Tab-separated table of C-alpha atoms in Angstrom:
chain	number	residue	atom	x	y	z
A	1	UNK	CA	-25.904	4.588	-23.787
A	2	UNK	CA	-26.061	7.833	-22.061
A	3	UNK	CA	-24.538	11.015	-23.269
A	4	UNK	CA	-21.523	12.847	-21.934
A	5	UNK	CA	-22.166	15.585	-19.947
A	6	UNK	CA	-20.670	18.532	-21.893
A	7	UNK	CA	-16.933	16.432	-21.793
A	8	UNK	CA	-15.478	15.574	-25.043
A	9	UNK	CA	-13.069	12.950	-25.667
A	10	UNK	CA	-10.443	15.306	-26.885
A	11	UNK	CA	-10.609	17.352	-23.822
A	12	UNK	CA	-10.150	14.146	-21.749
A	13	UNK	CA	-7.279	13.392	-23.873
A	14	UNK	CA	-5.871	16.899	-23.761
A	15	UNK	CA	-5.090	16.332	-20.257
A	16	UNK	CA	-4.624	12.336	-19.992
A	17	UNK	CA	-2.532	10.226	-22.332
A	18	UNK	CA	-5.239	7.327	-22.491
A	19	UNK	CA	-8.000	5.603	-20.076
A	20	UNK	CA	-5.571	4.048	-18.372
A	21	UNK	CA	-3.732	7.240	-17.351
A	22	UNK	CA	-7.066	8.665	-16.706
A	23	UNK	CA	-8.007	5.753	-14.306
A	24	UNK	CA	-4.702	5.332	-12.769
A	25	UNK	CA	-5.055	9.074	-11.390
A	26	UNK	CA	-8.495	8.735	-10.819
A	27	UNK	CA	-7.260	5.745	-8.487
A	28	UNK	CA	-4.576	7.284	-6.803
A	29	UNK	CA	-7.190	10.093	-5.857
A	30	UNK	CA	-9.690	7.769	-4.618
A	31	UNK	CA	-6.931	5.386	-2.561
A	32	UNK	CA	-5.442	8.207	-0.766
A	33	UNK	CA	-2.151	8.342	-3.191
A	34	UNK	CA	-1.952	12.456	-3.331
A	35	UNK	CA	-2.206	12.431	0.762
A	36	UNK	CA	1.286	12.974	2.445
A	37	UNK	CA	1.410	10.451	4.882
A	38	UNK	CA	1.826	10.719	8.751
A	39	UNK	CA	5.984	10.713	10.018
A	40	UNK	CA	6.198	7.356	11.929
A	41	UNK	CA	8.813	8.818	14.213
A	42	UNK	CA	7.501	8.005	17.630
A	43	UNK	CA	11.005	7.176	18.894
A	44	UNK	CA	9.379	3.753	19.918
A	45	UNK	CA	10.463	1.998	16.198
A	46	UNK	CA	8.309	-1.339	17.421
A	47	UNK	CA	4.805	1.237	17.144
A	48	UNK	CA	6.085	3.199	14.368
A	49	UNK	CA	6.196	-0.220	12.326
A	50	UNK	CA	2.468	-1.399	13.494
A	51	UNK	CA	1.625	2.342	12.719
A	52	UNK	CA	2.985	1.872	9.295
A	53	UNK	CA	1.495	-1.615	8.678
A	54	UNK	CA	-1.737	-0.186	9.615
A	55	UNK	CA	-1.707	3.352	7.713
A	56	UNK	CA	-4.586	3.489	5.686
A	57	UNK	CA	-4.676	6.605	3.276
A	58	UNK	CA	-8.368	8.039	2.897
A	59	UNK	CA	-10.358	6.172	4.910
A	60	UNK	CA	-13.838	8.249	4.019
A	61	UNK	CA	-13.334	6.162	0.936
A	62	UNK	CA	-12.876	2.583	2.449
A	63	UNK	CA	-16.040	1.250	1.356
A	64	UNK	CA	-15.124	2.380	-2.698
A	65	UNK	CA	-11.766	1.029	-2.421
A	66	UNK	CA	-13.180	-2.557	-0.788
A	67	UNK	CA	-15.611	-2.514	-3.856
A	68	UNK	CA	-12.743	-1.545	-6.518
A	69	UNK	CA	-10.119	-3.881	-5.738
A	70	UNK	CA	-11.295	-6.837	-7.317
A	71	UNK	CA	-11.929	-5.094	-10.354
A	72	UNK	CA	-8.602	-3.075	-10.478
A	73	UNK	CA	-6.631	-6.781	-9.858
A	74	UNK	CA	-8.396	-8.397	-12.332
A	75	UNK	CA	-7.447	-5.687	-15.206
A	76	UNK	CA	-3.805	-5.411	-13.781
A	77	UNK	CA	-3.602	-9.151	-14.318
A	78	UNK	CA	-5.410	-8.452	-17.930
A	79	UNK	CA	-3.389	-5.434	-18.568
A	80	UNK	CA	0.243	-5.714	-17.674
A	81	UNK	CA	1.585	-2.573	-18.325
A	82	UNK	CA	-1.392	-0.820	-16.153
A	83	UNK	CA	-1.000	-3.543	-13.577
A	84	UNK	CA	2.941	-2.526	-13.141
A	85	UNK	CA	2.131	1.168	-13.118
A	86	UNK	CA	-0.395	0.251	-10.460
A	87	UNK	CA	1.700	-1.833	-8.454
A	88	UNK	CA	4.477	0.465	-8.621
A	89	UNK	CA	2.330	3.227	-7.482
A	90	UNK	CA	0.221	1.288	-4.879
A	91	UNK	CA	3.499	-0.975	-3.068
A	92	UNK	CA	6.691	1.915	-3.473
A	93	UNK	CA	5.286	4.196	-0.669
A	94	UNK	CA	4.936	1.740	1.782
A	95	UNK	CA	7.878	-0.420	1.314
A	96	UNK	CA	9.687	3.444	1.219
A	97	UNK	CA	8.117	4.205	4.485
A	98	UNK	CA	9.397	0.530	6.277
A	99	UNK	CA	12.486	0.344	4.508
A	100	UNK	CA	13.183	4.052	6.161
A	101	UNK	CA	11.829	2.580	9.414
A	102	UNK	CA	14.171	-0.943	9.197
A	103	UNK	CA	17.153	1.485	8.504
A	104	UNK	CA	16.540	3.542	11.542
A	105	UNK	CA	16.230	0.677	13.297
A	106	UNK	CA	19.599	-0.623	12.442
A	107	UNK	CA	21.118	2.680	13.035
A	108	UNK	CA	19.858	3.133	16.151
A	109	UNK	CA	20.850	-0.437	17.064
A	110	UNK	CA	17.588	-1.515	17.834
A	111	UNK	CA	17.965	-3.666	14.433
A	112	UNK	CA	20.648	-6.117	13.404
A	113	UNK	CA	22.314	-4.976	10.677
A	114	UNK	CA	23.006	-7.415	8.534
A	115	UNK	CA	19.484	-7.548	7.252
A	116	UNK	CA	18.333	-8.035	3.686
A	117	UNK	CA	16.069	-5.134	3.144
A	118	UNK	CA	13.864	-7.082	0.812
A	119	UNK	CA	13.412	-10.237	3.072
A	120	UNK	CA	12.742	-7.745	5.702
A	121	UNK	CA	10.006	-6.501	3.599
A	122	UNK	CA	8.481	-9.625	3.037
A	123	UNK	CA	8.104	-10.207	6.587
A	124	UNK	CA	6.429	-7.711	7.170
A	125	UNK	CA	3.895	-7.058	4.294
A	126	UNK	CA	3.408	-10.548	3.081
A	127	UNK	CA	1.312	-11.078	6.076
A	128	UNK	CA	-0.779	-7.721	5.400
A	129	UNK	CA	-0.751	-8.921	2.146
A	130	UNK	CA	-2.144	-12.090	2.272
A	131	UNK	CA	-4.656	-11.516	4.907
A	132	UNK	CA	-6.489	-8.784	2.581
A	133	UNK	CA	-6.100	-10.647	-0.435
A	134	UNK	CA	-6.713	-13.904	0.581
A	135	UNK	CA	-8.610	-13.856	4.148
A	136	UNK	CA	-10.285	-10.821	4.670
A	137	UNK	CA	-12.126	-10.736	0.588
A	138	UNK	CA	-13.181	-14.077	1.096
A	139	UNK	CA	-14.508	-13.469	4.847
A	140	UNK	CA	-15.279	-9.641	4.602
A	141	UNK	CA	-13.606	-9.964	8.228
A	142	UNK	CA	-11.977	-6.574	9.508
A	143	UNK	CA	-8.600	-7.000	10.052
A	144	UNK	CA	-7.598	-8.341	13.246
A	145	UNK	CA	-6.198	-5.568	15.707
A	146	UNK	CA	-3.371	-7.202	16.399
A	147	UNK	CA	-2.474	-8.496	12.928
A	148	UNK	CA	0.173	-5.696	12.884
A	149	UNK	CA	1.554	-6.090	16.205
A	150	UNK	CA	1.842	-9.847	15.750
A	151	UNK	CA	3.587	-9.480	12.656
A	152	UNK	CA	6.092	-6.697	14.171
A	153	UNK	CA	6.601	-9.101	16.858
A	154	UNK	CA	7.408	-11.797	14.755
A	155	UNK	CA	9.636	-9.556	12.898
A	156	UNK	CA	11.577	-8.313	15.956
A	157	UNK	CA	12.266	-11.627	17.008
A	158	UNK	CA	14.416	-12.080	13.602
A	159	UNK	CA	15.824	-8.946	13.207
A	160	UNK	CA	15.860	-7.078	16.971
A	161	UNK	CA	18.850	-6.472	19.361
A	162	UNK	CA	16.507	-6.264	22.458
């Protein structure tokens, strides 16, 4: 086993609660999590939800987070209090980001507005969702360009006024 370099355990735990705190922000560094993301205020609401869809935080580090993934699921679904703070930390800033988007849309009347914020959700990142989880990790396919679009379009043609 090789030896620390010059790092103790206490100082590590001077500064994180335990390894999962440590790894958690070590994550969130590494996926982009301390990056303000872009405004999606184009004033064309159809692009600023593909551009939203298709934001990806740190992309010098796509190749780490590809490999990490796997590994980070499988101790979420090991670990459950980890795997909450993960998810909570991973999934709140983009369903913040759409939700903001959906309610612009609706008050700008390009949305109707009797739509269920969470279903609206679903529509949209379930697709995104499933295709990196369950297409593109078994393929190691890039995403499809138009994945986003296609899902925005199926989207507005639930919940758009024109």
């Amino acid at each position: 086993m090789p030896k620390n370099q010059g790092v103790s355990k206490a100082t590590i735990y001077k500064h994180w609660q335990d390894k999962d705190a440590l790894a958690l922000e070590a994550l969130s560094l590494m996926f982009g999590l301390d990056e303000e993301a872009p405004r999606f205020d184009s004033g064309d609401l159809r692009q600023d939800l593909v551009d939203a869809l298709t934001y990806q935080p740190a992309p010098e580090c796509q190749e780490m987070k590809n490999r990490m993934m796997p590994h980070v699921m499988a101790y979420a679904a090991r670990n459950r209090e980890f795997g909450e703070q993960w998810r909570t930390r991973v999934i709140e800033r983009p369903q913040t980001r759409l939700k903001t988007l959906i309610k612009r849309g609706i008050a700008q009347d390009d949305l109707i507005k009797q739509i269920n914020l969470d279903t609206g959700l679903a529509l949209l990142l379930g697709p995104m969702l499933y295709w990196h989880i369950f297409v593109g990790k078994k393929s190691l396919a890039p995403m499809p360009k138009d994945l986003a679009v296609e899902v925005v379009s199926a989207f507005w043609k639930v919940y758009g006024r024109r």
